């Protein structure tokens, strides 16, 4: 079962995201990851297959530590695509939008085909990337992050929970869900 953690703080959010992921371990999962928006307004992401301790090891071995005061994290139970670093969440679209996702986007193949025609590239086997790309595209005609999310969720068929961040709106996290 998947889990989502997110937050905005006045200090480094990374330890809090890891604590949240550790608290979700009882739910079962096959990979985990987190993303933080740096002071320079860039995404810094880490993903690992297996237990959260593998993600912690990944973070500890980095020479450039992941730090920032806003971030989202995820434990994944694979529904589309095998457990792998590329399929682990969070997913990013054009360094503009990052998404973590629980659930299934049932019409993701049609959305993916439309997005490929718009020039979007896919790096995973998941249905989650279509969410990030849809929001990135909607931001171009929206005044706010929430407006862009409200536009695109109407096109998603299925049941889901989402955590969303954007480098274009660096002080916000959007959470939304459909279904149970």
mmCIF file with all atom_site columns, C-alpha atoms in Angstrom:
data_model
loop_
_atom_site.group_PDB
_atom_site.id
_atom_site.type_symbol
_atom_site.label_atom_id
_atom_site.label_alt_id
_atom_site.label_comp_id
_atom_site.label_asym_id
_atom_site.label_entity_id
_atom_site.label_seq_id
_atom_site.pdbx_PDB_ins_code
_atom_site.Cartn_x
_atom_site.Cartn_y
_atom_site.Cartn_z
_atom_site.occupancy
_atom_site.B_iso_or_equiv
_atom_site.pdbx_formal_charge
_atom_site.auth_seq_id
_atom_site.auth_comp_id
_atom_site.auth_asym_id
_atom_site.auth_atom_id
_atom_site.pdbx_PDB_model_num
ATOM 1   C CA . UNK A 1 1   ? 0.000   0.000  0.000   1.00 0.00 ? 1   UNK A CA 1
ATOM 2   C CA . UNK A 1 2   ? 1.338   3.465  -0.874  1.00 0.00 ? 2   UNK A CA 1
ATOM 3   C CA . UNK A 1 3   ? 1.816   6.416  1.418   1.00 0.00 ? 3   UNK A CA 1
ATOM 4   C CA . UNK A 1 4   ? 2.363   10.147 0.947   1.00 0.00 ? 4   UNK A CA 1
ATOM 5   C CA . UNK A 1 5   ? 4.122   12.605 3.249   1.00 0.00 ? 5   UNK A CA 1
ATOM 6   C CA . UNK A 1 6   ? 4.642   16.306 2.596   1.00 0.00 ? 6   UNK A CA 1
ATOM 7   C CA . UNK A 1 7   ? 5.358   19.514 4.379   1.00 0.00 ? 7   UNK A CA 1
ATOM 8   C CA . UNK A 1 8   ? 6.602   23.073 4.492   1.00 0.00 ? 8   UNK A CA 1
ATOM 9   C CA . UNK A 1 9   ? 8.868   24.173 7.350   1.00 0.00 ? 9   UNK A CA 1
ATOM 10  C CA . UNK A 1 10  ? 11.236  26.944 8.363   1.00 0.00 ? 10  UNK A CA 1
ATOM 11  C CA . UNK A 1 11  ? 14.119  24.453 8.425   1.00 0.00 ? 11  UNK A CA 1
ATOM 12  C CA . UNK A 1 12  ? 15.334  21.461 6.415   1.00 0.00 ? 12  UNK A CA 1
ATOM 13  C CA . UNK A 1 13  ? 12.322  19.239 5.637   1.00 0.00 ? 13  UNK A CA 1
ATOM 14  C CA . UNK A 1 14  ? 14.327  16.130 4.627   1.00 0.00 ? 14  UNK A CA 1
ATOM 15  C CA . UNK A 1 15  ? 14.576  14.565 8.124   1.00 0.00 ? 15  UNK A CA 1
ATOM 16  C CA . UNK A 1 16  ? 10.835  15.068 8.663   1.00 0.00 ? 16  UNK A CA 1
ATOM 17  C CA . UNK A 1 17  ? 10.010  13.431 5.335   1.00 0.00 ? 17  UNK A CA 1
ATOM 18  C CA . UNK A 1 18  ? 12.159  10.419 6.265   1.00 0.00 ? 18  UNK A CA 1
ATOM 19  C CA . UNK A 1 19  ? 10.470  10.188 9.649   1.00 0.00 ? 19  UNK A CA 1
ATOM 20  C CA . UNK A 1 20  ? 7.094   10.202 7.935   1.00 0.00 ? 20  UNK A CA 1
ATOM 21  C CA . UNK A 1 21  ? 8.159   7.465  5.519   1.00 0.00 ? 21  UNK A CA 1
ATOM 22  C CA . UNK A 1 22  ? 9.459   5.356  8.402   1.00 0.00 ? 22  UNK A CA 1
ATOM 23  C CA . UNK A 1 23  ? 6.066   5.687  10.097  1.00 0.00 ? 23  UNK A CA 1
ATOM 24  C CA . UNK A 1 24  ? 4.385   4.412  6.917   1.00 0.00 ? 24  UNK A CA 1
ATOM 25  C CA . UNK A 1 25  ? 6.547   1.277  6.656   1.00 0.00 ? 25  UNK A CA 1
ATOM 26  C CA . UNK A 1 26  ? 3.937   -0.935 8.319   1.00 0.00 ? 26  UNK A CA 1
ATOM 27  C CA . UNK A 1 27  ? 1.705   -0.466 5.249   1.00 0.00 ? 27  UNK A CA 1
ATOM 28  C CA . UNK A 1 28  ? 3.974   -2.407 2.892   1.00 0.00 ? 28  UNK A CA 1
ATOM 29  C CA . UNK A 1 29  ? 5.698   -1.032 -0.220  1.00 0.00 ? 29  UNK A CA 1
ATOM 30  C CA . UNK A 1 30  ? 8.428   -1.833 -2.740  1.00 0.00 ? 30  UNK A CA 1
ATOM 31  C CA . UNK A 1 31  ? 10.221  1.512  -3.169  1.00 0.00 ? 31  UNK A CA 1
ATOM 32  C CA . UNK A 1 32  ? 10.415  4.981  -1.682  1.00 0.00 ? 32  UNK A CA 1
ATOM 33  C CA . UNK A 1 33  ? 11.511  8.448  -2.621  1.00 0.00 ? 33  UNK A CA 1
ATOM 34  C CA . UNK A 1 34  ? 11.460  12.095 -1.738  1.00 0.00 ? 34  UNK A CA 1
ATOM 35  C CA . UNK A 1 35  ? 11.882  15.444 -3.422  1.00 0.00 ? 35  UNK A CA 1
ATOM 36  C CA . UNK A 1 36  ? 12.790  18.783 -1.920  1.00 0.00 ? 36  UNK A CA 1
ATOM 37  C CA . UNK A 1 37  ? 12.753  22.233 -3.481  1.00 0.00 ? 37  UNK A CA 1
ATOM 38  C CA . UNK A 1 38  ? 16.127  23.854 -2.790  1.00 0.00 ? 38  UNK A CA 1
ATOM 39  C CA . UNK A 1 39  ? 16.812  27.468 -1.877  1.00 0.00 ? 39  UNK A CA 1
ATOM 40  C CA . UNK A 1 40  ? 17.812  27.927 -5.530  1.00 0.00 ? 40  UNK A CA 1
ATOM 41  C CA . UNK A 1 41  ? 14.305  26.769 -6.541  1.00 0.00 ? 41  UNK A CA 1
ATOM 42  C CA . UNK A 1 42  ? 15.467  23.493 -8.097  1.00 0.00 ? 42  UNK A CA 1
ATOM 43  C CA . UNK A 1 43  ? 14.203  19.990 -7.400  1.00 0.00 ? 43  UNK A CA 1
ATOM 44  C CA . UNK A 1 44  ? 16.493  17.572 -5.557  1.00 0.00 ? 44  UNK A CA 1
ATOM 45  C CA . UNK A 1 45  ? 15.214  14.009 -5.627  1.00 0.00 ? 45  UNK A CA 1
ATOM 46  C CA . UNK A 1 46  ? 16.259  10.650 -4.210  1.00 0.00 ? 46  UNK A CA 1
ATOM 47  C CA . UNK A 1 47  ? 14.596  7.290  -4.929  1.00 0.00 ? 47  UNK A CA 1
ATOM 48  C CA . UNK A 1 48  ? 15.416  3.742  -3.879  1.00 0.00 ? 48  UNK A CA 1
ATOM 49  C CA . UNK A 1 49  ? 14.026  0.248  -4.276  1.00 0.00 ? 49  UNK A CA 1
ATOM 50  C CA . UNK A 1 50  ? 13.234  -1.659 -1.108  1.00 0.00 ? 50  UNK A CA 1
ATOM 51  C CA . UNK A 1 51  ? 13.067  -0.375 2.441   1.00 0.00 ? 51  UNK A CA 1
ATOM 52  C CA . UNK A 1 52  ? 13.242  3.265  3.553   1.00 0.00 ? 52  UNK A CA 1
ATOM 53  C CA . UNK A 1 53  ? 16.650  2.442  5.049   1.00 0.00 ? 53  UNK A CA 1
ATOM 54  C CA . UNK A 1 54  ? 17.885  2.098  1.429   1.00 0.00 ? 54  UNK A CA 1
ATOM 55  C CA . UNK A 1 55  ? 16.656  5.627  0.719   1.00 0.00 ? 55  UNK A CA 1
ATOM 56  C CA . UNK A 1 56  ? 18.354  6.850  3.903   1.00 0.00 ? 56  UNK A CA 1
ATOM 57  C CA . UNK A 1 57  ? 21.599  5.190  2.788   1.00 0.00 ? 57  UNK A CA 1
ATOM 58  C CA . UNK A 1 58  ? 21.248  6.818  -0.630  1.00 0.00 ? 58  UNK A CA 1
ATOM 59  C CA . UNK A 1 59  ? 20.830  10.236 1.039   1.00 0.00 ? 59  UNK A CA 1
ATOM 60  C CA . UNK A 1 60  ? 23.727  9.715  3.471   1.00 0.00 ? 60  UNK A CA 1
ATOM 61  C CA . UNK A 1 61  ? 26.138  8.712  0.690   1.00 0.00 ? 61  UNK A CA 1
ATOM 62  C CA . UNK A 1 62  ? 25.534  11.870 -1.338  1.00 0.00 ? 62  UNK A CA 1
ATOM 63  C CA . UNK A 1 63  ? 28.177  14.580 -1.308  1.00 0.00 ? 63  UNK A CA 1
ATOM 64  C CA . UNK A 1 64  ? 25.503  17.195 -2.129  1.00 0.00 ? 64  UNK A CA 1
ATOM 65  C CA . UNK A 1 65  ? 22.921  16.782 0.610   1.00 0.00 ? 65  UNK A CA 1
ATOM 66  C CA . UNK A 1 66  ? 19.255  17.251 -0.195  1.00 0.00 ? 66  UNK A CA 1
ATOM 67  C CA . UNK A 1 67  ? 18.070  20.277 1.757   1.00 0.00 ? 67  UNK A CA 1
ATOM 68  C CA . UNK A 1 68  ? 15.153  22.657 1.536   1.00 0.00 ? 68  UNK A CA 1
ATOM 69  C CA . UNK A 1 69  ? 12.078  23.682 3.464   1.00 0.00 ? 69  UNK A CA 1
ATOM 70  C CA . UNK A 1 70  ? 9.369   22.216 1.214   1.00 0.00 ? 70  UNK A CA 1
ATOM 71  C CA . UNK A 1 71  ? 9.076   18.623 0.062   1.00 0.00 ? 71  UNK A CA 1
ATOM 72  C CA . UNK A 1 72  ? 7.009   15.534 -0.630  1.00 0.00 ? 72  UNK A CA 1
ATOM 73  C CA . UNK A 1 73  ? 7.810   11.856 -0.134  1.00 0.00 ? 73  UNK A CA 1
ATOM 74  C CA . UNK A 1 74  ? 6.262   8.531  -1.077  1.00 0.00 ? 74  UNK A CA 1
ATOM 75  C CA . UNK A 1 75  ? 6.268   4.800  -0.476  1.00 0.00 ? 75  UNK A CA 1
ATOM 76  C CA . UNK A 1 76  ? 5.135   2.884  -3.578  1.00 0.00 ? 76  UNK A CA 1
ATOM 77  C CA . UNK A 1 77  ? 3.440   -0.441 -4.141  1.00 0.00 ? 77  UNK A CA 1
ATOM 78  C CA . UNK A 1 78  ? 3.800   -1.096 -7.876  1.00 0.00 ? 78  UNK A CA 1
ATOM 79  C CA . UNK A 1 79  ? 0.654   -1.153 -9.985  1.00 0.00 ? 79  UNK A CA 1
ATOM 80  C CA . UNK A 1 80  ? 2.204   0.010  -13.281 1.00 0.00 ? 80  UNK A CA 1
ATOM 81  C CA . UNK A 1 81  ? 5.816   -0.924 -13.921 1.00 0.00 ? 81  UNK A CA 1
ATOM 82  C CA . UNK A 1 82  ? 8.142   -3.102 -11.895 1.00 0.00 ? 82  UNK A CA 1
ATOM 83  C CA . UNK A 1 83  ? 9.816   -1.880 -8.694  1.00 0.00 ? 83  UNK A CA 1
ATOM 84  C CA . UNK A 1 84  ? 12.804  0.191  -9.864  1.00 0.00 ? 84  UNK A CA 1
ATOM 85  C CA . UNK A 1 85  ? 14.454  3.545  -9.242  1.00 0.00 ? 85  UNK A CA 1
ATOM 86  C CA . UNK A 1 86  ? 12.944  4.915  -12.468 1.00 0.00 ? 86  UNK A CA 1
ATOM 87  C CA . UNK A 1 87  ? 9.434   3.838  -11.490 1.00 0.00 ? 87  UNK A CA 1
ATOM 88  C CA . UNK A 1 88  ? 9.711   5.013  -7.864  1.00 0.00 ? 88  UNK A CA 1
ATOM 89  C CA . UNK A 1 89  ? 8.037   8.302  -6.995  1.00 0.00 ? 89  UNK A CA 1
ATOM 90  C CA . UNK A 1 90  ? 8.329   11.306 -7.045  1.00 0.00 ? 90  UNK A CA 1
ATOM 91  C CA . UNK A 1 91  ? 8.082   11.990 -10.769 1.00 0.00 ? 91  UNK A CA 1
ATOM 92  C CA . UNK A 1 92  ? 9.064   15.288 -12.377 1.00 0.00 ? 92  UNK A CA 1
ATOM 93  C CA . UNK A 1 93  ? 7.889   17.091 -15.508 1.00 0.00 ? 93  UNK A CA 1
ATOM 94  C CA . UNK A 1 94  ? 10.320  19.534 -17.138 1.00 0.00 ? 94  UNK A CA 1
ATOM 95  C CA . UNK A 1 95  ? 11.801  20.622 -13.783 1.00 0.00 ? 95  UNK A CA 1
ATOM 96  C CA . UNK A 1 96  ? 8.508   22.433 -13.220 1.00 0.00 ? 96  UNK A CA 1
ATOM 97  C CA . UNK A 1 97  ? 6.201   19.966 -11.445 1.00 0.00 ? 97  UNK A CA 1
ATOM 98  C CA . UNK A 1 98  ? 6.746   17.030 -9.124  1.00 0.00 ? 98  UNK A CA 1
ATOM 99  C CA . UNK A 1 99  ? 4.070   14.512 -8.172  1.00 0.00 ? 99  UNK A CA 1
ATOM 100 C CA . UNK A 1 100 ? 3.593   11.596 -5.809  1.00 0.00 ? 100 UNK A CA 1
ATOM 101 C CA . UNK A 1 101 ? 0.554   9.426  -6.421  1.00 0.00 ? 101 UNK A CA 1
ATOM 102 C CA . UNK A 1 102 ? -1.447  6.682  -4.756  1.00 0.00 ? 102 UNK A CA 1
ATOM 103 C CA . UNK A 1 103 ? -4.038  4.855  -6.817  1.00 0.00 ? 103 UNK A CA 1
ATOM 104 C CA . UNK A 1 104 ? -4.579  4.301  -10.519 1.00 0.00 ? 104 UNK A CA 1
ATOM 105 C CA . UNK A 1 105 ? -5.189  6.618  -13.462 1.00 0.00 ? 105 UNK A CA 1
ATOM 106 C CA . UNK A 1 106 ? -7.238  4.260  -15.612 1.00 0.00 ? 106 UNK A CA 1
ATOM 107 C CA . UNK A 1 107 ? -7.050  6.371  -18.787 1.00 0.00 ? 107 UNK A CA 1
ATOM 108 C CA . UNK A 1 108 ? -3.314  6.997  -18.570 1.00 0.00 ? 108 UNK A CA 1
ATOM 109 C CA . UNK A 1 109 ? -2.520  5.352  -21.930 1.00 0.00 ? 109 UNK A CA 1
ATOM 110 C CA . UNK A 1 110 ? -4.739  7.814  -23.837 1.00 0.00 ? 110 UNK A CA 1
ATOM 111 C CA . UNK A 1 111 ? -3.357  10.746 -21.809 1.00 0.00 ? 111 UNK A CA 1
ATOM 112 C CA . UNK A 1 112 ? 0.205   9.549  -22.428 1.00 0.00 ? 112 UNK A CA 1
ATOM 113 C CA . UNK A 1 113 ? -0.362  9.313  -26.178 1.00 0.00 ? 113 UNK A CA 1
ATOM 114 C CA . UNK A 1 114 ? -1.763  12.874 -26.245 1.00 0.00 ? 114 UNK A CA 1
ATOM 115 C CA . UNK A 1 115 ? 1.156   14.169 -24.178 1.00 0.00 ? 115 UNK A CA 1
ATOM 116 C CA . UNK A 1 116 ? 3.721   12.515 -26.444 1.00 0.00 ? 116 UNK A CA 1
ATOM 117 C CA . UNK A 1 117 ? 2.200   14.498 -29.334 1.00 0.00 ? 117 UNK A CA 1
ATOM 118 C CA . UNK A 1 118 ? 2.837   17.657 -27.278 1.00 0.00 ? 118 UNK A CA 1
ATOM 119 C CA . UNK A 1 119 ? 6.527   16.706 -26.917 1.00 0.00 ? 119 UNK A CA 1
ATOM 120 C CA . UNK A 1 120 ? 6.513   15.231 -23.405 1.00 0.00 ? 120 UNK A CA 1
ATOM 121 C CA . UNK A 1 121 ? 8.985   12.418 -22.758 1.00 0.00 ? 121 UNK A CA 1
ATOM 122 C CA . UNK A 1 122 ? 8.372   9.497  -20.434 1.00 0.00 ? 122 UNK A CA 1
ATOM 123 C CA . UNK A 1 123 ? 11.087  7.933  -18.306 1.00 0.00 ? 123 UNK A CA 1
ATOM 124 C CA . UNK A 1 124 ? 9.059   5.396  -16.329 1.00 0.00 ? 124 UNK A CA 1
ATOM 125 C CA . UNK A 1 125 ? 6.482   2.665  -16.849 1.00 0.00 ? 125 UNK A CA 1
ATOM 126 C CA . UNK A 1 126 ? 4.050   4.302  -14.408 1.00 0.00 ? 126 UNK A CA 1
ATOM 127 C CA . UNK A 1 127 ? 0.756   6.099  -14.821 1.00 0.00 ? 127 UNK A CA 1
ATOM 128 C CA . UNK A 1 128 ? 2.028   8.869  -12.523 1.00 0.00 ? 128 UNK A CA 1
ATOM 129 C CA . UNK A 1 129 ? 4.092   10.708 -15.115 1.00 0.00 ? 129 UNK A CA 1
ATOM 130 C CA . UNK A 1 130 ? 0.942   11.688 -17.033 1.00 0.00 ? 130 UNK A CA 1
ATOM 131 C CA . UNK A 1 131 ? -0.191  13.608 -13.937 1.00 0.00 ? 131 UNK A CA 1
ATOM 132 C CA . UNK A 1 132 ? 3.024   15.629 -13.718 1.00 0.00 ? 132 UNK A CA 1
ATOM 133 C CA . UNK A 1 133 ? 2.999   16.383 -17.453 1.00 0.00 ? 133 UNK A CA 1
ATOM 134 C CA . UNK A 1 134 ? -0.697  17.362 -17.413 1.00 0.00 ? 134 UNK A CA 1
ATOM 135 C CA . UNK A 1 135 ? -0.098  19.835 -14.575 1.00 0.00 ? 135 UNK A CA 1
ATOM 136 C CA . UNK A 1 136 ? 3.026   21.234 -16.262 1.00 0.00 ? 136 UNK A CA 1
ATOM 137 C CA . UNK A 1 137 ? 1.003   21.835 -19.421 1.00 0.00 ? 137 UNK A CA 1
ATOM 138 C CA . UNK A 1 138 ? -1.905  23.406 -17.487 1.00 0.00 ? 138 UNK A CA 1
ATOM 139 C CA . UNK A 1 139 ? 0.414   25.788 -15.609 1.00 0.00 ? 139 UNK A CA 1
ATOM 140 C CA . UNK A 1 140 ? 1.076   27.559 -18.909 1.00 0.00 ? 140 UNK A CA 1
ATOM 141 C CA . UNK A 1 141 ? -2.532  28.790 -18.971 1.00 0.00 ? 141 UNK A CA 1
ATOM 142 C CA . UNK A 1 142 ? -3.117  29.130 -15.219 1.00 0.00 ? 142 UNK A CA 1
ATOM 143 C CA . UNK A 1 143 ? -2.482  31.867 -12.681 1.00 0.00 ? 143 UNK A CA 1
ATOM 144 C CA . UNK A 1 144 ? -1.984  29.500 -9.738  1.00 0.00 ? 144 UNK A CA 1
ATOM 145 C CA . UNK A 1 145 ? -0.880  25.953 -9.033  1.00 0.00 ? 145 UNK A CA 1
ATOM 146 C CA . UNK A 1 146 ? -4.266  25.046 -7.609  1.00 0.00 ? 146 UNK A CA 1
ATOM 147 C CA . UNK A 1 147 ? -5.982  26.344 -10.742 1.00 0.00 ? 147 UNK A CA 1
ATOM 148 C CA . UNK A 1 148 ? -3.791  24.128 -12.918 1.00 0.00 ? 148 UNK A CA 1
ATOM 149 C CA . UNK A 1 149 ? -4.504  21.094 -10.712 1.00 0.00 ? 149 UNK A CA 1
ATOM 150 C CA . UNK A 1 150 ? -8.243  21.796 -10.774 1.00 0.00 ? 150 UNK A CA 1
ATOM 151 C CA . UNK A 1 151 ? -8.144  21.884 -14.582 1.00 0.00 ? 151 UNK A CA 1
ATOM 152 C CA . UNK A 1 152 ? -6.371  18.559 -15.026 1.00 0.00 ? 152 UNK A CA 1
ATOM 153 C CA . UNK A 1 153 ? -7.996  16.358 -12.395 1.00 0.00 ? 153 UNK A CA 1
ATOM 154 C CA . UNK A 1 154 ? -11.190 16.519 -14.442 1.00 0.00 ? 154 UNK A CA 1
ATOM 155 C CA . UNK A 1 155 ? -9.417  14.459 -17.115 1.00 0.00 ? 155 UNK A CA 1
ATOM 156 C CA . UNK A 1 156 ? -8.242  11.666 -14.776 1.00 0.00 ? 156 UNK A CA 1
ATOM 157 C CA . UNK A 1 157 ? -10.350 8.512  -14.615 1.00 0.00 ? 157 UNK A CA 1
ATOM 158 C CA . UNK A 1 158 ? -9.812  6.309  -11.602 1.00 0.00 ? 158 UNK A CA 1
ATOM 159 C CA . UNK A 1 159 ? -9.252  6.627  -7.891  1.00 0.00 ? 159 UNK A CA 1
ATOM 160 C CA . UNK A 1 160 ? -6.215  8.460  -6.551  1.00 0.00 ? 160 UNK A CA 1
ATOM 161 C CA . UNK A 1 161 ? -4.498  10.631 -3.991  1.00 0.00 ? 161 UNK A CA 1
ATOM 162 C CA . UNK A 1 162 ? -1.893  13.189 -5.095  1.00 0.00 ? 162 UNK A CA 1
ATOM 163 C CA . UNK A 1 163 ? 0.831   15.324 -3.578  1.00 0.00 ? 163 UNK A CA 1
ATOM 164 C CA . UNK A 1 164 ? 2.030   18.077 -5.932  1.00 0.00 ? 164 UNK A CA 1
ATOM 165 C CA . UNK A 1 165 ? 4.806   20.703 -5.881  1.00 0.00 ? 165 UNK A CA 1
ATOM 166 C CA . UNK A 1 166 ? 5.977   23.191 -8.493  1.00 0.00 ? 166 UNK A CA 1
ATOM 167 C CA . UNK A 1 167 ? 9.162   25.200 -8.816  1.00 0.00 ? 167 UNK A CA 1
ATOM 168 C CA . UNK A 1 168 ? 6.981   27.943 -10.305 1.00 0.00 ? 168 UNK A CA 1
ATOM 169 C CA . UNK A 1 169 ? 4.985   28.136 -7.057  1.00 0.00 ? 169 UNK A CA 1
ATOM 170 C CA . UNK A 1 170 ? 7.744   27.403 -4.521  1.00 0.00 ? 170 UNK A CA 1
ATOM 171 C CA . UNK A 1 171 ? 5.779   27.976 -1.326  1.00 0.00 ? 171 UNK A CA 1
ATOM 172 C CA . UNK A 1 172 ? 2.936   25.523 -1.949  1.00 0.00 ? 172 UNK A CA 1
ATOM 173 C CA . UNK A 1 173 ? 2.036   21.869 -1.826  1.00 0.00 ? 173 UNK A CA 1
ATOM 174 C CA . UNK A 1 174 ? -1.288  20.761 -3.265  1.00 0.00 ? 174 UNK A CA 1
ATOM 175 C CA . UNK A 1 175 ? -2.986  17.590 -2.049  1.00 0.00 ? 175 UNK A CA 1
ATOM 176 C CA . UNK A 1 176 ? -6.083  16.182 -3.704  1.00 0.00 ? 176 UNK A CA 1
ATOM 177 C CA . UNK A 1 177 ? -7.914  12.909 -4.012  1.00 0.00 ? 177 UNK A CA 1
ATOM 178 C CA . UNK A 1 178 ? -10.725 11.185 -5.853  1.00 0.00 ? 178 UNK A CA 1
ATOM 179 C CA . UNK A 1 179 ? -12.461 8.124  -4.483  1.00 0.00 ? 179 UNK A CA 1
ATOM 180 C CA . UNK A 1 180 ? -11.486 6.202  -1.401  1.00 0.00 ? 180 UNK A CA 1
#
